[in-house]
PDB file of C-alpha atoms in Angstrom:
ATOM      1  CA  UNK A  28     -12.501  16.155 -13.879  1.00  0.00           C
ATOM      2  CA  UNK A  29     -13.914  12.460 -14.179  1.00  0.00           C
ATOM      3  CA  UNK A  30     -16.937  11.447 -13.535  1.00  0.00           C
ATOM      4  CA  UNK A  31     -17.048   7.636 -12.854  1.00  0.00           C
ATOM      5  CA  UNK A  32     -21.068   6.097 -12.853  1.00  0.00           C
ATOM      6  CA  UNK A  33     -22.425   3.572 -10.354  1.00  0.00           C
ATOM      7  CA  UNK A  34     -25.957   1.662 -11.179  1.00  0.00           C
ATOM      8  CA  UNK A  35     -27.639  -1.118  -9.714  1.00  0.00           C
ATOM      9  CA  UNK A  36     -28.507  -2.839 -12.513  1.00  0.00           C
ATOM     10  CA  UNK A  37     -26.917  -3.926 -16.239  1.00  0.00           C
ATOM     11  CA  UNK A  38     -28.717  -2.114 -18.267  1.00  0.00           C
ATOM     12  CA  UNK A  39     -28.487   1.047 -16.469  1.00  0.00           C
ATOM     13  CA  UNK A  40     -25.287   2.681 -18.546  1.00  0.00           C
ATOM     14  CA  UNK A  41     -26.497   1.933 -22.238  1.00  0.00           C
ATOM     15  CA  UNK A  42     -27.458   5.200 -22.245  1.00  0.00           C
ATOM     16  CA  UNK A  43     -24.343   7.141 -21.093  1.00  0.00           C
ATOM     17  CA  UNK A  44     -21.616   7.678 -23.189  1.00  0.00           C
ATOM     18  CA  UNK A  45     -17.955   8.541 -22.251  1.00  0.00           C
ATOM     19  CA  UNK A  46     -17.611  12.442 -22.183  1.00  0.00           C
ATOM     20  CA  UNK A  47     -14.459  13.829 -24.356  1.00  0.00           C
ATOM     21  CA  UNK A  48     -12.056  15.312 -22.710  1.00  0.00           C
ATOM     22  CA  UNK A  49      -9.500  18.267 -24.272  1.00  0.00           C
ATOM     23  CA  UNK A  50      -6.058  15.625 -22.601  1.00  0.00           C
ATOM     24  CA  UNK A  51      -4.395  13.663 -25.075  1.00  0.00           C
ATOM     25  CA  UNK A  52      -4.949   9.976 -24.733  1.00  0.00           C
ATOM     26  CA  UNK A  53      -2.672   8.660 -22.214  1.00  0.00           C
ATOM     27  CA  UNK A  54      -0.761   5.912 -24.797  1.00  0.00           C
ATOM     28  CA  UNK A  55       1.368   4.583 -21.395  1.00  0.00           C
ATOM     29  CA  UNK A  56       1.109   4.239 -17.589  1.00  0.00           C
ATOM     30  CA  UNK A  57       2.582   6.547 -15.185  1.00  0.00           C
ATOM     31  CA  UNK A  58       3.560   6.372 -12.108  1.00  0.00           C
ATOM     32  CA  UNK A  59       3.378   9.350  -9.923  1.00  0.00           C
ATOM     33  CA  UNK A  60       4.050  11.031  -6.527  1.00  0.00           C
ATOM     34  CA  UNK A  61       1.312  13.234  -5.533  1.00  0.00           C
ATOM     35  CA  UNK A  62       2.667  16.845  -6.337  1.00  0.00           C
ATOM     36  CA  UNK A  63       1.086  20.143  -5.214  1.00  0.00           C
ATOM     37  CA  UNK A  64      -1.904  19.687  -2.874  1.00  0.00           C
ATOM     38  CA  UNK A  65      -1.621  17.271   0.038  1.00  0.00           C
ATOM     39  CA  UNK A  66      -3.392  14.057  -0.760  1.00  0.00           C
ATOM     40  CA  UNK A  67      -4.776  13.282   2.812  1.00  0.00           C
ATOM     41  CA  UNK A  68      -7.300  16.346   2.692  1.00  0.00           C
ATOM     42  CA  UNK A  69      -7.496  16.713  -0.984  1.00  0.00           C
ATOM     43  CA  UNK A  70      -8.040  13.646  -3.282  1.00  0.00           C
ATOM     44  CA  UNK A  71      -8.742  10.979  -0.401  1.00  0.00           C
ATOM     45  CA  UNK A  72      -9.786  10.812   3.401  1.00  0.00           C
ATOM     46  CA  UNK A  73      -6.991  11.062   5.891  1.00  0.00           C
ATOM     47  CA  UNK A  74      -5.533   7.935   7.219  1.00  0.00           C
ATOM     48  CA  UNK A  75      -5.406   8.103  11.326  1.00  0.00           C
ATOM     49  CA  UNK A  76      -2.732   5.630  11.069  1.00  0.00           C
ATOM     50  CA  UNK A  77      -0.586   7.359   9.847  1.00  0.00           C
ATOM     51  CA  UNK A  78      -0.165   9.199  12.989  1.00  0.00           C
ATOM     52  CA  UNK A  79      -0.038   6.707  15.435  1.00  0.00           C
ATOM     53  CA  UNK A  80       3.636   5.487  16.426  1.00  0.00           C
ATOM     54  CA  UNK A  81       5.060   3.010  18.615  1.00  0.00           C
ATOM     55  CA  UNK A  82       6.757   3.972  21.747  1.00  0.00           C
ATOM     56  CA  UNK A  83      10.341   2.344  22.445  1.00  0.00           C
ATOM     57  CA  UNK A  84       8.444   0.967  25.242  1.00  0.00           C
ATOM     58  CA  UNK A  85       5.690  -0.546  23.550  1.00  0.00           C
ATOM     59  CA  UNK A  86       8.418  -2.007  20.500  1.00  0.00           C
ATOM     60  CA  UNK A  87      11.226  -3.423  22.914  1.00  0.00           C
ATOM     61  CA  UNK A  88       8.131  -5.598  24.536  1.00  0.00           C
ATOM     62  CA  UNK A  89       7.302  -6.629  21.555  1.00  0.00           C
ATOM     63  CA  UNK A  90      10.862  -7.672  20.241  1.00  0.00           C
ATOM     64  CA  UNK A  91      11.293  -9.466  23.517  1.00  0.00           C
ATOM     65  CA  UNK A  92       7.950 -10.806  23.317  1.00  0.00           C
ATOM     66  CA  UNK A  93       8.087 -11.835  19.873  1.00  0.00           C
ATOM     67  CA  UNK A  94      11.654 -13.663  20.404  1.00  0.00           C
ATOM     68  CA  UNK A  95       9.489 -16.644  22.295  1.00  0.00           C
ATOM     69  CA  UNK A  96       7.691 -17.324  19.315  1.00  0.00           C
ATOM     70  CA  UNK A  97       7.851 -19.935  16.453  1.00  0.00           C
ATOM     71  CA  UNK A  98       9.792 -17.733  13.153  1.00  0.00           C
ATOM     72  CA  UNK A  99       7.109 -17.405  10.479  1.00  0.00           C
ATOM     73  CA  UNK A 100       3.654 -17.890  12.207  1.00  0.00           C
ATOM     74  CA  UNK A 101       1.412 -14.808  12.313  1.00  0.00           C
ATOM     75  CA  UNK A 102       1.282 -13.236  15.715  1.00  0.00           C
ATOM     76  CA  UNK A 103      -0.197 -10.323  16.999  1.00  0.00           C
ATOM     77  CA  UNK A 104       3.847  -9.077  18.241  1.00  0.00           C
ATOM     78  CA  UNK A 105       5.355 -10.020  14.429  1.00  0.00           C
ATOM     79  CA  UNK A 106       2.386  -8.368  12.741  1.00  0.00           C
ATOM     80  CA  UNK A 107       2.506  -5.379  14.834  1.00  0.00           C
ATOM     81  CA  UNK A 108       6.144  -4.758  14.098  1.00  0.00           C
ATOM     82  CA  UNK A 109       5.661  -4.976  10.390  1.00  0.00           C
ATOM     83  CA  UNK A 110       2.409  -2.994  10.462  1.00  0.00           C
ATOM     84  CA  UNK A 111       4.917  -0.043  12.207  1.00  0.00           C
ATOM     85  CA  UNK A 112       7.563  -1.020  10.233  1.00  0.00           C
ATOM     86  CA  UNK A 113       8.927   2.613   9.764  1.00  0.00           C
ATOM     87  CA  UNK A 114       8.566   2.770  13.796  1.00  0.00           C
ATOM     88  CA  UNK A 115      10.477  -0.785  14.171  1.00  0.00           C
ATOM     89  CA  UNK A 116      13.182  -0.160  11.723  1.00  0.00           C
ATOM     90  CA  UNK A 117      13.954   3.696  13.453  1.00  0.00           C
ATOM     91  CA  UNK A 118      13.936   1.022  16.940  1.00  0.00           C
ATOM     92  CA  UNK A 119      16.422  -1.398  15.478  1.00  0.00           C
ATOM     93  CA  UNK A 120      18.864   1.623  13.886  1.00  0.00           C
ATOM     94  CA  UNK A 121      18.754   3.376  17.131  1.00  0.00           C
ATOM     95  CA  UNK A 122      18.886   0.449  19.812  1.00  0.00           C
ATOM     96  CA  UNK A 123      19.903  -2.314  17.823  1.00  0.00           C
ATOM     97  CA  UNK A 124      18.546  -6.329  17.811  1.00  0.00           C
ATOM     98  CA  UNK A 125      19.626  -7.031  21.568  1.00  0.00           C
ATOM     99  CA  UNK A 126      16.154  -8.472  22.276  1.00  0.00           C
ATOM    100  CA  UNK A 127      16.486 -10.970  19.289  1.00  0.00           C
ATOM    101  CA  UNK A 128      18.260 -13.902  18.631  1.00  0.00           C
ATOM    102  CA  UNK A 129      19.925 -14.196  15.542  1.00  0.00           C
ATOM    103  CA  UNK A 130      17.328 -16.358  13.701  1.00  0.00           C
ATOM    104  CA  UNK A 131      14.457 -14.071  14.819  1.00  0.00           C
ATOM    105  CA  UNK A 132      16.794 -10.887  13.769  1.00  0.00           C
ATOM    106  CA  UNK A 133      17.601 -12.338  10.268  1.00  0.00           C
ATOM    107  CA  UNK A 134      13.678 -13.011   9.760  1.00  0.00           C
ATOM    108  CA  UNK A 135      12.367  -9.676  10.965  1.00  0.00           C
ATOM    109  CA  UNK A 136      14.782  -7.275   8.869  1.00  0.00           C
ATOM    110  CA  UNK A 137      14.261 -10.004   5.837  1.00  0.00           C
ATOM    111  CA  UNK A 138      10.580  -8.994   6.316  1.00  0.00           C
ATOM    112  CA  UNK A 139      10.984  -5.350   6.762  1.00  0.00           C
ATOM    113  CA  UNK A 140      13.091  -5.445   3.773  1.00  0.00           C
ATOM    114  CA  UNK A 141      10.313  -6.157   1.834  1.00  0.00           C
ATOM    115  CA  UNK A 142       8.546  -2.801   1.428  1.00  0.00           C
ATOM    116  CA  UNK A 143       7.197  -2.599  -2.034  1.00  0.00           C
ATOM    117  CA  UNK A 144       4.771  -4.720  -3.807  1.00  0.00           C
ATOM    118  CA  UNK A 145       3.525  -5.079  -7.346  1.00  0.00           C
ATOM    119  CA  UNK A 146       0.478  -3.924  -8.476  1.00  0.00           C
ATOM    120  CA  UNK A 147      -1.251  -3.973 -11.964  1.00  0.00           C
ATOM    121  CA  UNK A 148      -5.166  -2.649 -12.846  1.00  0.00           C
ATOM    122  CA  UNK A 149      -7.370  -3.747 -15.713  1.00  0.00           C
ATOM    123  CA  UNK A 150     -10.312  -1.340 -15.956  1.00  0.00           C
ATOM    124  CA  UNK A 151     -13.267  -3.149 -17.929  1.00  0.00           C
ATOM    125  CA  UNK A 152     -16.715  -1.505 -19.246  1.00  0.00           C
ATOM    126  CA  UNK A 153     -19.831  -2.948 -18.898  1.00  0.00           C
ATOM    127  CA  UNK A 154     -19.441  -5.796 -21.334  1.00  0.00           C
ATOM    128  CA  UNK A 155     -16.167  -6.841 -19.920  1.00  0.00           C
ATOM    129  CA  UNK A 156     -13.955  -4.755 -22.789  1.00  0.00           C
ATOM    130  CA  UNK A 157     -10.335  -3.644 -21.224  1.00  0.00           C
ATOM    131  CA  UNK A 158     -10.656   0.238 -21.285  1.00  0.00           C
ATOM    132  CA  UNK A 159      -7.462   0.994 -19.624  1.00  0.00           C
ATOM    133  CA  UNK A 160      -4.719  -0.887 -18.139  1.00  0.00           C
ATOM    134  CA  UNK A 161      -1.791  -0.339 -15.756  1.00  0.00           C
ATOM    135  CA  UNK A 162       0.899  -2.939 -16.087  1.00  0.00           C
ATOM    136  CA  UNK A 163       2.810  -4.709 -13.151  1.00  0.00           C
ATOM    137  CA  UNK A 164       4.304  -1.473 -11.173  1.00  0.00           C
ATOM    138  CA  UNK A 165       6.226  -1.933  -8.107  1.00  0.00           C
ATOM    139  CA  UNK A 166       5.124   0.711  -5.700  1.00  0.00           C
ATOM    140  CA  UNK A 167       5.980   1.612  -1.958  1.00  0.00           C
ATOM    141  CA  UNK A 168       4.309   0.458   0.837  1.00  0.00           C
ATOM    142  CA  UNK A 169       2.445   3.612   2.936  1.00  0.00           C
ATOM    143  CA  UNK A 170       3.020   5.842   0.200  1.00  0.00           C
ATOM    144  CA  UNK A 171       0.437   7.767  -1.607  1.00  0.00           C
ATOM    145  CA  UNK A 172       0.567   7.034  -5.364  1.00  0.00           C
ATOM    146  CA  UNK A 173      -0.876   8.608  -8.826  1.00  0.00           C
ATOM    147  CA  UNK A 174      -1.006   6.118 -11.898  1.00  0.00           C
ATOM    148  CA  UNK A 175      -2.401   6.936 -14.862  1.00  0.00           C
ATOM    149  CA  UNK A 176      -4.007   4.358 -17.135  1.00  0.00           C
ATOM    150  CA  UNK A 177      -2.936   3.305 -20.605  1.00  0.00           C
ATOM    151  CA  UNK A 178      -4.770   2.425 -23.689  1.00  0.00           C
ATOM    152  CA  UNK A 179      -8.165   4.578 -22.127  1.00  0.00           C
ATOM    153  CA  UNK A 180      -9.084   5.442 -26.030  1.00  0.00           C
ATOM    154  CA  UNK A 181     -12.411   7.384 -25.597  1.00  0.00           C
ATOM    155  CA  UNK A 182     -11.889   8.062 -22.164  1.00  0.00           C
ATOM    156  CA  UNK A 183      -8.508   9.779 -22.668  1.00  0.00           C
ATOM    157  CA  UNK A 184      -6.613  10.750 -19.241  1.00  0.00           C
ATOM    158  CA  UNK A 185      -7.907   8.046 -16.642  1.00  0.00           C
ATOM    159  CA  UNK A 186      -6.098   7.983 -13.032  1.00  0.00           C
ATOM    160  CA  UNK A 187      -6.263   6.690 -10.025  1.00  0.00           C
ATOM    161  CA  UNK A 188      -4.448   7.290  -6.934  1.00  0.00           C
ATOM    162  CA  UNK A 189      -4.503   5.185  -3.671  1.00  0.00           C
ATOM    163  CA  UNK A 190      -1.851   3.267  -1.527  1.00  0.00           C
ATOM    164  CA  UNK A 191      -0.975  -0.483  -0.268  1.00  0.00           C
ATOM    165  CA  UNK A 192      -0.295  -0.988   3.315  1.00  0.00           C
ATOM    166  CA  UNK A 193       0.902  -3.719   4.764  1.00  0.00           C
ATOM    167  CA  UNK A 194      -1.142  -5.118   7.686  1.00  0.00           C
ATOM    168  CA  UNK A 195       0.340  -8.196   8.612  1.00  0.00           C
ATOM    169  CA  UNK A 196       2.822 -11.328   7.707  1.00  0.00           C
ATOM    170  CA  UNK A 197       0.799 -12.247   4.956  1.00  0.00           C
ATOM    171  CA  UNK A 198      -1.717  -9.663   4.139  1.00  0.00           C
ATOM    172  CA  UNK A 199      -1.806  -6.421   2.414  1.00  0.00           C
ATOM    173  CA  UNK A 200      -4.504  -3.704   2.725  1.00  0.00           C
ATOM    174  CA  UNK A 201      -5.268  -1.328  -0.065  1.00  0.00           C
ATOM    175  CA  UNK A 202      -7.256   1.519  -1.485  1.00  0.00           C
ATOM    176  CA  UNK A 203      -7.209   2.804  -4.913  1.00  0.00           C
TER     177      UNK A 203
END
């Protein structure tokens, strides 16, 4: 178990020292799928998202909507496709891209083809010294993840675990 400290003030951890755990240090990163226990009631809340879906109503109005619309700006229609984009790519496999053109089809599955991102961590102590790293790691989008920290010394076996979602044409949301 790890305990990690929060204090209001800069001085309030000179008197806590890292606690020594019985793991081996963790020498390099690793990347993990959550085994075991389900990670949306055990290590994190659950995401209501995750459970919402699209109708084929709701996404052929959107395609059709979205069609009208200048390629690349950010609209609510474009954004809401890619924030679904497990719903609209099961839509476009199933029903094909009728609704689209063939500019706005070649932009959209260009976009949902992009469905990993890379992610690195520094973690610093109080007087801005690296205690652990994670290196650039391309991870899944909507996809619970486990990474374990390198180069943690004293604190041996550091993870985190957490998840990138993309929320729109240009934005990311995440949680670690």
């Amino acid at each position: 178990m790890l305990w990690l400290l929060a204090c209001t003030g800069p001085g309030a951890l000179d008197s806590v020292e890292a606690a020594t755990l019985a793991q081996p240090e963790a020498d390099t990163p690793t990347l993990e799928p959550p085994s075991g226990a389900d990670c949306k009631t055990s290590c994190s809340l659950g995401d209501q998202t995750e459970d919402m879906h699209l109708t084929e109503g709701e996404l052929a109005v959107l395609l059709e909507d979205w069609n009208t619309q200048r390629l690349g700006e950010p609209t609510i229609e474009l954004e809401t496709l890619l924030f679904y984009f497990h719903d609209t790519e099961h839509y476009l496999t199933e029903h094909g891209s009728h609704a689209l053109d063939e500019q706005h089809d070649e932009f959209l599955r260009r976009e949902l083809a992009r469905d990993t991102v890379t992610m690195e961590m520094r973690l610093l102590d109080a007087e801005g010294q690296v205690r652990g790293t994670v290196p650039p790691t391309e991870i899944p989008l909507k996809e619970k993840q486990h990474i374990t920290f390198a180069g943690t010394g004293s604190l041996k076996h550091l993870e985190t675990g957490g998840k990138v979602k993309r929320v729109g044409l240009a934005h990311l949301w995440s949680r670690w």
